Amino acid sequence: MNELYDNNMDLNDVLEVIESGYDCPKSKRSKEKIERCLDQKRKTIRVVIAKSYSDFFASEVWIVIHVGVKSKPKVRK
């Protein structure tokens, strides 16, 4: 939640990155985790989710592990 708040994002933004994004390059995550990136203007949004189990819902759920926003370097001509 802190990363979402710090980046001024909510779960709808996370869903957009997961659905519309692409697989992030140079990812060293385990196979159970999904890491997706989305480019917006001069920034790249990275979201990492993992499958887990909720005792409350008694079913499998997806949890957000990491949300990050990184600026792209300026393109020099």
CSV table of C-alpha atoms in Angstrom, one decimal:
chain,number,residue,atom,x,y,z
A,1,MET,CA,0.0,0.0,0.0
A,2,ASN,CA,2.9,2.4,0.7
A,3,GLU,CA,4.3,2.0,-2.8
A,4,LEU,CA,0.9,2.6,-4.3
A,5,TYR,CA,0.4,5.7,-2.2
A,6,ASP,CA,3.9,7.0,-2.9
A,7,ASN,CA,3.3,6.7,-6.6
A,8,ASN,CA,-0.2,8.2,-6.5
A,9,MET,CA,-1.7,4.9,-7.8
A,10,ASP,CA,-4.6,2.7,-6.9
A,11,LEU,CA,-5.6,-0.9,-7.7
A,12,ASN,CA,-7.3,0.2,-11.0
A,13,ASP,CA,-3.9,1.4,-12.2
A,14,VAL,CA,-2.3,-1.9,-11.2
A,15,LEU,CA,-5.0,-3.7,-13.2
A,16,GLU,CA,-4.3,-1.5,-16.2
A,17,VAL,CA,-0.6,-2.3,-16.1
A,18,ILE,CA,-1.2,-6.1,-15.7
A,19,GLU,CA,-3.7,-6.2,-18.6
A,20,SER,CA,-2.1,-3.7,-21.0
A,21,GLY,CA,1.6,-4.0,-20.1
A,22,TYR,CA,4.4,-6.1,-21.4
A,23,ASP,CA,6.7,-8.6,-19.7
A,24,CYS,CA,9.5,-6.6,-18.1
A,25,PRO,CA,13.1,-7.2,-19.4
A,26,LYS,CA,15.9,-8.4,-17.2
A,27,SER,CA,13.5,-9.8,-14.6
A,28,LYS,CA,14.9,-12.2,-12.0
A,29,ARG,CA,11.7,-13.2,-10.4
A,30,SER,CA,10.5,-16.7,-9.7
A,31,LYS,CA,8.1,-18.4,-12.0
A,32,GLU,CA,5.2,-18.0,-9.6
A,33,LYS,CA,5.4,-14.2,-9.8
A,34,ILE,CA,4.3,-12.1,-12.7
A,35,GLU,CA,6.1,-8.8,-13.5
A,36,ARG,CA,4.6,-6.4,-16.0
A,37,CYS,CA,5.7,-3.0,-17.2
A,38,LEU,CA,3.8,-0.2,-18.9
A,39,ASP,CA,5.3,2.9,-20.6
A,40,GLN,CA,3.5,6.2,-20.0
A,41,LYS,CA,5.1,9.3,-21.4
A,42,ARG,CA,8.7,9.3,-20.1
A,43,LYS,CA,8.1,6.9,-17.2
A,44,THR,CA,7.9,3.1,-16.9
A,45,ILE,CA,5.5,1.6,-14.4
A,46,ARG,CA,6.5,-1.8,-13.0
A,47,VAL,CA,4.0,-4.1,-11.1
A,48,VAL,CA,4.8,-7.5,-9.6
A,49,ILE,CA,2.1,-9.8,-8.4
A,50,ALA,CA,2.1,-13.3,-7.0
A,51,LYS,CA,-0.5,-16.0,-6.5
A,52,SER,CA,-1.3,-16.7,-2.8
A,53,TYR,CA,-4.0,-18.3,-0.7
A,54,SER,CA,-6.6,-16.4,1.4
A,55,ASP,CA,-8.0,-18.2,4.4
A,56,PHE,CA,-10.7,-15.5,4.7
A,57,PHE,CA,-12.0,-16.2,1.1
A,58,ALA,CA,-10.9,-19.8,1.2
A,59,SER,CA,-9.5,-19.5,-2.3
A,60,GLU,CA,-6.5,-18.5,-4.3
A,61,VAL,CA,-5.9,-14.8,-4.7
A,62,TRP,CA,-3.3,-12.5,-6.4
A,63,ILE,CA,-1.4,-10.1,-4.2
A,64,VAL,CA,0.6,-7.1,-5.2
A,65,ILE,CA,4.2,-7.4,-4.2
A,66,HIS,CA,5.8,-4.4,-5.7
A,67,VAL,CA,4.9,-1.2,-7.6
A,68,GLY,CA,7.5,1.1,-9.0
A,69,VAL,CA,7.8,4.0,-11.3
A,70,LYS,CA,11.1,4.8,-13.0
A,71,SER,CA,11.9,7.7,-15.4
A,72,LYS,CA,13.4,6.9,-18.8
A,73,PRO,CA,16.7,8.5,-19.7
A,74,LYS,CA,16.5,11.4,-22.1
A,75,VAL,CA,17.2,10.6,-25.7
A,76,ARG,CA,20.1,12.6,-27.0
A,77,LYS,CA,20.3,13.5,-30.6
